[in-house]
């Protein structure tokens, strides 16, 4: 998660000239608004999942709500799926088996951009039978700021969750609720000036990829079958100056498309080469993305945005869902 922070300078375009975009012969970098929230007070979308039928699952951080949205409808409009009790926000999402999702629920302070320790829990959204079943898996009292979520390779029942404040990763068994901290690493930690360390996490093979928003890094670490580390972390890329990495999506070739504040999407190759796919004011604080239909070779991604909170007399702007071509 990441809100616009007043102290973050606006995006500097210097150094991000046209040479950093994909080849002009492709259609990469076009953007289309799928849906933009217009409600008051504003709605910030924090993360997104994709069902097997192509519908999107939208988690909001400004309310404890999950919506579903058919992005290919002629006039896409979200339906409220569930409102979680006793929390302010819904954050990370992972899909350990087809149409079974796990989500992070908890409290984030919009004043400090920090999680409230002791407020976090993991829930499941089960679309395999309708009506959808929503179940609380477990509270995670020791967590401080749960954020991104990933599947554990080889497991249909365990997910990994990043803690942006502790610089840690927890494993959570969604069947029996068993959970524990499996990693803590200085490369995951926040900085003294920015409270969000490890943010997005995704796995491919036996590798966990992560962004650290505060450190401005994208990296990887080998993991064992229980989610503990099996080697040293490797830095792959750094966010361009003045930009901030948020959550991301991986292709089958382990290219990462990274939602990057304040208004862009970057593609990072496994060797660390990165290029800007798009920089558009429509992508107002992009927070995460999924490939269309969940197919990681798709040329369309759906990027969700937080918009911006009211600040210093400027009205709030809600987030939305945007279709961006990436190849
Ligand atoms: C989280 O927020 C909800 C809704 O405002 C509140 O009822 C609950 O007490 C909070 N939990 C913690 C641990 O602060
Ligand atoms: C708020 O806006 C006013 C008028 O544009 C400006 O002078 C002031 O520096 C701003 N304050 C902050 C904290 O950004």
Tab-separated table of C-alpha atoms and ligand atoms in Angstrom:
chain	number	residue	atom	x	y	z
A	1	UNK	CA	0.000	0.000	0.000
A	2	UNK	CA	1.034	3.498	-0.452
A	3	UNK	CA	-0.784	6.746	-0.178
A	4	UNK	CA	0.442	9.870	-1.733
A	5	UNK	CA	2.623	11.488	0.872
A	6	UNK	CA	2.996	15.239	0.848
A	7	UNK	CA	6.728	14.941	1.418
A	8	UNK	CA	7.231	12.803	-1.679
A	9	UNK	CA	8.311	15.126	-4.453
A	10	UNK	CA	6.344	14.844	-7.645
A	11	UNK	CA	7.544	12.579	-10.392
A	12	UNK	CA	10.592	13.883	-12.181
A	13	UNK	CA	10.446	13.177	-15.852
A	14	UNK	CA	14.095	13.978	-16.371
A	15	UNK	CA	15.950	10.827	-17.249
A	16	UNK	CA	12.784	9.072	-18.285
A	17	UNK	CA	12.809	10.222	-21.867
A	18	UNK	CA	11.243	8.310	-24.723
A	19	UNK	CA	14.222	5.976	-25.012
A	20	UNK	CA	13.062	4.200	-21.890
A	21	UNK	CA	9.686	3.197	-23.300
A	22	UNK	CA	9.016	0.028	-25.249
A	23	UNK	CA	9.451	-0.058	-28.984
A	24	UNK	CA	7.073	2.271	-30.758
A	25	UNK	CA	6.082	-0.514	-33.156
A	26	UNK	CA	4.096	-2.185	-30.390
A	27	UNK	CA	0.854	-0.967	-28.901
A	28	UNK	CA	2.390	-0.975	-25.443
A	29	UNK	CA	1.608	1.957	-23.272
A	30	UNK	CA	-1.973	2.702	-24.200
A	31	UNK	CA	-4.409	3.251	-21.363
A	32	UNK	CA	-8.179	3.007	-21.034
A	33	UNK	CA	-10.284	3.828	-18.015
A	34	UNK	CA	-12.310	0.792	-16.966
A	35	UNK	CA	-13.918	2.314	-13.894
A	36	UNK	CA	-13.191	5.244	-11.622
A	37	UNK	CA	-14.771	5.582	-8.212
A	38	UNK	CA	-16.582	8.899	-7.787
A	39	UNK	CA	-17.869	8.526	-4.276
A	40	UNK	CA	-17.385	10.817	-1.309
A	41	UNK	CA	-15.303	10.491	0.783
A	42	UNK	CA	-12.819	9.093	-1.634
A	43	UNK	CA	-12.029	5.440	-2.346
A	44	UNK	CA	-8.451	4.226	-2.696
A	45	UNK	CA	-8.000	0.810	-4.290
A	46	UNK	CA	-5.119	-0.995	-2.661
A	47	UNK	CA	-4.910	-4.299	-4.452
A	48	UNK	CA	-6.517	-6.412	-7.140
A	49	UNK	CA	-7.090	-10.091	-7.865
A	50	UNK	CA	-8.539	-11.800	-10.909
A	51	UNK	CA	-11.082	-14.623	-10.926
A	52	UNK	CA	-11.039	-17.508	-13.394
A	53	UNK	CA	-13.952	-15.856	-15.240
A	54	UNK	CA	-11.877	-12.684	-15.670
A	55	UNK	CA	-13.733	-10.626	-13.051
A	56	UNK	CA	-11.530	-8.408	-10.912
A	57	UNK	CA	-11.536	-8.355	-7.121
A	58	UNK	CA	-10.867	-4.873	-5.763
A	59	UNK	CA	-9.604	-4.359	-2.205
A	60	UNK	CA	-9.979	-0.863	-0.787
A	61	UNK	CA	-7.794	0.650	1.924
A	62	UNK	CA	-10.128	3.547	2.669
A	63	UNK	CA	-12.917	1.188	3.773
A	64	UNK	CA	-12.938	-2.494	4.781
A	65	UNK	CA	-14.575	-3.417	1.479
A	66	UNK	CA	-14.058	-5.848	-1.368
A	67	UNK	CA	-15.745	-5.299	-4.724
A	68	UNK	CA	-15.969	-7.406	-7.847
A	69	UNK	CA	-15.881	-5.861	-11.310
A	70	UNK	CA	-16.283	-7.334	-14.782
A	71	UNK	CA	-13.721	-5.253	-16.722
A	72	UNK	CA	-15.088	-6.308	-20.113
A	73	UNK	CA	-18.709	-5.318	-19.455
A	74	UNK	CA	-19.982	-2.599	-21.770
A	75	UNK	CA	-20.291	-0.281	-18.789
A	76	UNK	CA	-18.217	-1.805	-15.961
A	77	UNK	CA	-19.584	-1.150	-12.498
A	78	UNK	CA	-18.329	-2.679	-9.247
A	79	UNK	CA	-20.525	-4.730	-6.926
A	80	UNK	CA	-19.813	-4.717	-3.214
A	81	UNK	CA	-18.912	-8.285	-2.306
A	82	UNK	CA	-18.258	-7.907	1.418
A	83	UNK	CA	-17.595	-5.376	4.140
A	84	UNK	CA	-15.351	-6.705	6.917
A	85	UNK	CA	-16.293	-5.964	10.513
A	86	UNK	CA	-13.959	-4.213	12.960
A	87	UNK	CA	-11.363	-3.010	10.470
A	88	UNK	CA	-10.629	-0.044	8.243
A	89	UNK	CA	-8.835	-1.593	5.266
A	90	UNK	CA	-8.357	-4.548	2.930
A	91	UNK	CA	-4.858	-4.995	1.534
A	92	UNK	CA	-3.008	-7.887	-0.130
A	93	UNK	CA	-4.605	-10.722	-2.071
A	94	UNK	CA	-3.412	-14.100	-3.308
A	95	UNK	CA	-5.084	-17.034	-5.045
A	96	UNK	CA	-3.743	-20.315	-3.625
A	97	UNK	CA	-6.140	-22.372	-5.755
A	98	UNK	CA	-8.514	-21.471	-8.580
A	99	UNK	CA	-11.217	-19.061	-7.389
A	100	UNK	CA	-10.118	-19.324	-3.752
A	101	UNK	CA	-8.564	-16.061	-2.575
A	102	UNK	CA	-6.952	-15.006	0.669
A	103	UNK	CA	-6.940	-11.335	1.678
A	104	UNK	CA	-5.337	-9.184	4.373
A	105	UNK	CA	-7.745	-7.201	6.565
A	106	UNK	CA	-6.671	-4.674	9.188
A	107	UNK	CA	-6.311	-1.074	10.207
A	108	UNK	CA	-4.077	1.448	8.531
A	109	UNK	CA	-3.803	4.998	9.734
A	110	UNK	CA	-4.224	7.394	6.867
A	111	UNK	CA	-2.503	10.053	8.957
A	112	UNK	CA	0.768	8.206	9.487
A	113	UNK	CA	0.696	5.614	6.682
A	114	UNK	CA	1.319	2.971	9.291
A	115	UNK	CA	-0.517	-0.166	10.268
A	116	UNK	CA	-2.068	-0.535	13.697
A	117	UNK	CA	-0.243	-3.413	15.429
A	118	UNK	CA	-2.644	-6.111	16.546
A	119	UNK	CA	-5.385	-5.206	14.060
A	120	UNK	CA	-4.516	-7.660	11.284
A	121	UNK	CA	-6.206	-10.831	10.127
A	122	UNK	CA	-6.362	-13.059	7.068
A	123	UNK	CA	-9.648	-14.070	5.472
A	124	UNK	CA	-10.652	-16.195	2.506
A	125	UNK	CA	-13.084	-15.449	-0.315
A	126	UNK	CA	-14.250	-18.719	-1.823
A	127	UNK	CA	-15.867	-18.374	-5.257
A	128	UNK	CA	-15.806	-22.101	-6.016
A	129	UNK	CA	-19.428	-22.355	-4.889
A	130	UNK	CA	-21.912	-19.545	-5.121
A	131	UNK	CA	-22.911	-17.634	-3.169
A	132	UNK	CA	-19.331	-16.767	-2.344
A	133	UNK	CA	-18.212	-17.864	1.108
A	134	UNK	CA	-16.235	-15.398	3.234
A	135	UNK	CA	-14.353	-16.864	6.189
A	136	UNK	CA	-11.971	-15.487	8.758
A	137	UNK	CA	-8.849	-17.660	8.801
A	138	UNK	CA	-7.016	-16.149	11.743
A	139	UNK	CA	-5.931	-12.990	13.487
A	140	UNK	CA	-2.200	-12.337	13.409
A	141	UNK	CA	-1.724	-10.371	16.629
A	142	UNK	CA	2.045	-10.049	16.284
A	143	UNK	CA	1.793	-8.321	12.875
A	144	UNK	CA	2.320	-4.566	12.664
A	145	UNK	CA	1.491	-3.671	9.059
A	146	UNK	CA	0.495	-6.566	6.813
A	147	UNK	CA	0.468	-5.616	3.170
A	148	UNK	CA	1.255	-7.718	0.052
A	149	UNK	CA	0.401	-11.405	-0.178
A	150	UNK	CA	1.697	-14.281	-2.335
A	151	UNK	CA	1.109	-17.977	-2.768
A	152	UNK	CA	3.680	-20.381	-1.329
A	153	UNK	CA	5.047	-22.386	-4.275
A	154	UNK	CA	3.839	-25.974	-4.213
A	155	UNK	CA	1.132	-25.336	-1.623
A	156	UNK	CA	-2.610	-25.009	-2.086
A	157	UNK	CA	-3.123	-24.061	1.552
A	158	UNK	CA	-0.347	-21.686	2.643
A	159	UNK	CA	0.132	-18.056	1.717
A	160	UNK	CA	2.935	-15.627	2.511
A	161	UNK	CA	2.226	-12.107	3.783
A	162	UNK	CA	4.639	-9.170	3.936
A	163	UNK	CA	4.821	-6.964	7.017
A	164	UNK	CA	5.886	-3.506	5.832
A	165	UNK	CA	6.768	-2.290	9.306
A	166	UNK	CA	8.554	-5.326	10.788
A	167	UNK	CA	10.455	-6.029	7.560
A	168	UNK	CA	9.168	-9.560	7.793
A	169	UNK	CA	7.185	-12.239	5.990
A	170	UNK	CA	4.606	-14.470	7.689
A	171	UNK	CA	3.267	-17.791	6.460
A	172	UNK	CA	-0.429	-18.470	7.020
A	173	UNK	CA	-2.166	-21.800	6.538
A	174	UNK	CA	-5.645	-20.875	5.308
A	175	UNK	CA	-7.119	-24.238	6.342
A	176	UNK	CA	-6.107	-24.379	9.997
A	177	UNK	CA	-5.013	-20.789	10.646
A	178	UNK	CA	-1.477	-21.762	11.678
A	179	UNK	CA	0.811	-18.788	11.137
A	180	UNK	CA	4.348	-17.774	11.927
A	181	UNK	CA	7.030	-15.337	10.915
A	182	UNK	CA	9.196	-17.141	8.357
A	183	UNK	CA	11.556	-14.345	7.334
A	184	UNK	CA	12.913	-11.118	8.714
A	185	UNK	CA	15.584	-9.355	6.695
A	186	UNK	CA	17.157	-5.918	6.651
A	187	UNK	CA	16.406	-5.638	2.930
A	188	UNK	CA	12.694	-5.768	3.832
A	189	UNK	CA	12.856	-3.038	6.458
A	190	UNK	CA	11.370	0.460	6.210
A	191	UNK	CA	13.547	3.523	6.660
A	192	UNK	CA	13.398	6.141	9.379
A	193	UNK	CA	11.798	8.573	6.938
A	194	UNK	CA	9.268	6.236	5.300
A	195	UNK	CA	7.319	3.589	7.211
A	196	UNK	CA	6.614	1.165	4.341
A	197	UNK	CA	9.357	-1.385	3.732
A	198	UNK	CA	8.517	-4.661	2.006
A	199	UNK	CA	5.295	-4.056	0.104
A	200	UNK	CA	4.386	-6.317	-2.838
A	201	UNK	CA	5.471	-9.971	-2.850
A	202	UNK	CA	5.028	-12.656	-5.503
A	203	UNK	CA	6.565	-16.067	-6.006
A	204	UNK	CA	7.854	-17.904	-9.054
A	205	UNK	CA	9.440	-21.319	-8.647
A	206	UNK	CA	11.384	-21.260	-5.407
A	207	UNK	CA	11.960	-17.516	-5.517
A	208	UNK	CA	10.145	-14.770	-3.698
A	209	UNK	CA	10.228	-11.395	-5.438
A	210	UNK	CA	9.549	-8.264	-3.430
A	211	UNK	CA	9.436	-4.501	-3.562
A	212	UNK	CA	10.625	-2.360	-0.675
A	213	UNK	CA	8.906	1.017	-1.089
A	214	UNK	CA	11.040	2.864	1.454
A	215	UNK	CA	14.356	1.529	0.152
A	216	UNK	CA	13.200	1.904	-3.467
A	217	UNK	CA	14.237	-1.621	-4.340
A	218	UNK	CA	12.952	-4.612	-6.274
A	219	UNK	CA	14.670	-7.857	-5.388
A	220	UNK	CA	14.417	-11.578	-4.912
A	221	UNK	CA	15.266	-14.181	-2.327
A	222	UNK	CA	15.292	-17.976	-2.674
A	223	UNK	CA	12.834	-19.694	-0.354
A	224	UNK	CA	12.399	-23.203	1.016
A	225	UNK	CA	9.129	-25.146	0.844
A	226	UNK	CA	7.986	-23.640	4.162
A	227	UNK	CA	8.646	-20.053	3.064
A	228	UNK	CA	11.849	-19.577	5.058
A	229	UNK	CA	14.816	-18.134	3.197
A	230	UNK	CA	17.120	-20.543	1.398
A	231	UNK	CA	19.845	-18.063	0.428
A	232	UNK	CA	20.678	-14.393	0.297
A	233	UNK	CA	18.494	-11.658	-1.072
A	234	UNK	CA	19.504	-10.189	-4.419
A	235	UNK	CA	18.819	-6.598	-5.449
A	236	UNK	CA	17.499	-6.513	-9.015
A	237	UNK	CA	16.534	-2.889	-9.650
A	238	UNK	CA	16.047	0.425	-7.931
A	239	UNK	CA	13.132	2.764	-8.440
A	240	UNK	CA	14.085	5.764	-10.565
A	241	UNK	CA	14.824	8.829	-8.516
A	242	UNK	CA	11.630	10.413	-7.156
A	243	UNK	CA	9.571	7.312	-7.966
A	244	UNK	CA	8.301	4.720	-5.477
A	245	UNK	CA	7.697	1.058	-6.247
A	246	UNK	CA	4.457	-0.518	-5.031
A	247	UNK	CA	2.993	-3.952	-5.865
A	248	UNK	CA	3.721	-5.756	-9.138
A	249	UNK	CA	2.896	-8.714	-11.399
A	250	UNK	CA	5.328	-11.290	-12.805
A	251	UNK	CA	5.364	-12.751	-16.317
A	252	UNK	CA	6.254	-16.402	-16.872
A	253	UNK	CA	9.734	-15.172	-17.823
A	254	UNK	CA	9.988	-13.316	-14.505
A	255	UNK	CA	9.748	-9.859	-15.949
A	256	UNK	CA	8.007	-7.695	-13.383
A	257	UNK	CA	5.487	-4.987	-14.180
A	258	UNK	CA	5.724	-2.672	-11.201
A	259	UNK	CA	3.058	-0.142	-10.185
A	260	UNK	CA	5.184	2.924	-9.532
A	261	UNK	CA	4.143	6.108	-7.757
A	262	UNK	CA	3.245	8.631	-8.682
A	263	UNK	CA	1.925	7.939	-12.175
A	264	UNK	CA	3.731	5.140	-13.967
A	265	UNK	CA	4.196	1.475	-14.691
A	266	UNK	CA	7.703	0.059	-15.136
A	267	UNK	CA	8.810	-3.237	-16.612
A	268	UNK	CA	11.851	-4.719	-14.886
A	269	UNK	CA	13.710	-7.552	-16.609
A	270	UNK	CA	15.341	-10.307	-14.548
A	271	UNK	CA	18.747	-8.670	-15.220
A	272	UNK	CA	17.528	-5.407	-13.713
A	273	UNK	CA	17.042	-3.487	-16.953
A	274	UNK	CA	13.916	-1.421	-16.608
A	275	UNK	CA	11.794	0.692	-18.886
A	276	UNK	CA	8.774	2.818	-18.394
A	277	UNK	CA	5.717	1.225	-20.024
A	278	UNK	CA	3.555	4.252	-19.379
A	279	UNK	CA	3.513	7.471	-17.424
A	280	UNK	CA	0.032	8.957	-17.359
A	281	UNK	CA	-1.833	11.273	-15.012
A	282	UNK	CA	-4.696	8.762	-15.160
A	283	UNK	CA	-2.479	6.359	-13.203
A	284	UNK	CA	-2.844	8.477	-10.090
A	285	UNK	CA	-0.824	6.575	-7.474
A	286	UNK	CA	-0.961	3.095	-8.984
A	287	UNK	CA	-0.895	0.442	-6.260
A	288	UNK	CA	-1.070	-2.948	-7.984
A	289	UNK	CA	-2.031	-4.806	-11.137
A	290	UNK	CA	-3.034	-8.173	-12.591
A	291	UNK	CA	-2.800	-9.654	-16.055
A	292	UNK	CA	-6.110	-9.862	-17.904
A	293	UNK	CA	-7.757	-13.200	-17.078
A	294	UNK	CA	-4.794	-13.969	-14.826
A	295	UNK	CA	-2.786	-15.118	-17.842
A	296	UNK	CA	0.757	-13.868	-17.361
A	297	UNK	CA	1.482	-13.737	-21.078
A	298	UNK	CA	-1.474	-11.397	-21.689
A	299	UNK	CA	-0.734	-8.052	-23.325
A	300	UNK	CA	-3.258	-6.232	-21.148
A	301	UNK	CA	-2.886	-5.580	-17.456
A	302	UNK	CA	-5.453	-4.042	-15.143
A	303	UNK	CA	-3.805	-1.453	-12.942
A	304	UNK	CA	-5.586	-0.163	-9.834
A	305	UNK	CA	-4.925	3.225	-8.291
A	306	UNK	CA	-5.279	4.899	-4.929
A	307	UNK	CA	-5.966	8.375	-6.217
A	308	UNK	CA	-5.118	10.914	-3.569
A	309	UNK	CA	-6.396	11.989	-0.209
A	310	UNK	CA	-7.509	15.528	0.432
A	311	UNK	CA	-4.483	17.608	1.254
A	312	UNK	CA	-3.937	21.235	2.041
A	313	UNK	CA	-7.232	22.330	0.566
A	314	UNK	CA	-6.995	20.146	-2.545
A	315	UNK	CA	-10.006	17.876	-2.923
A	316	UNK	CA	-9.532	14.120	-2.739
A	317	UNK	CA	-9.498	12.124	-5.973
A	318	UNK	CA	-10.701	8.519	-5.918
A	319	UNK	CA	-8.807	5.642	-7.432
A	320	UNK	CA	-9.865	3.528	-10.379
A	321	UNK	CA	-9.158	0.578	-12.634
A	322	UNK	CA	-7.215	1.081	-15.870
A	323	UNK	CA	-6.492	-1.281	-18.743
A	324	UNK	CA	-2.921	-0.780	-19.922
A	325	UNK	CA	-1.361	-2.569	-22.891
A	326	UNK	CA	2.090	-3.904	-22.102
A	327	UNK	CA	2.963	-5.554	-25.421
B	1	LIG	C1	-9.683	-1.168	13.897
B	1	LIG	O1	-10.642	-0.271	13.386
B	1	LIG	C2	-11.971	-0.582	13.768
B	1	LIG	C3	-12.903	0.339	12.991
B	1	LIG	O2	-12.584	1.683	13.220
B	1	LIG	C4	-12.098	-0.473	15.270
B	1	LIG	O3	-13.413	-0.818	15.649
B	1	LIG	C5	-11.101	-1.420	15.918
B	1	LIG	O4	-11.115	-1.242	17.317
B	1	LIG	C6	-9.686	-1.146	15.405
B	1	LIG	N1	-8.783	-2.181	15.914
B	1	LIG	C7	-7.639	-1.877	16.525
B	1	LIG	C8	-6.845	-3.029	17.023
B	1	LIG	O5	-7.227	-0.736	16.645
B	2	LIG	C1	-0.518	24.648	1.282
B	2	LIG	O1	-0.868	25.438	0.159
B	2	LIG	C2	-0.425	26.791	0.263
B	2	LIG	C3	-1.025	27.552	-0.913
B	2	LIG	O2	-0.713	26.917	-2.149
B	2	LIG	C4	1.095	26.802	0.301
B	2	LIG	O3	1.555	28.125	0.432
B	2	LIG	C5	1.582	25.985	1.487
B	2	LIG	O4	2.989	25.907	1.484
B	2	LIG	C6	0.997	24.591	1.447
B	2	LIG	N1	1.344	23.881	2.659
B	2	LIG	C7	1.834	22.661	2.649
B	2	LIG	C8	2.098	22.063	4.001
B	2	LIG	O5	2.059	22.024	1.630
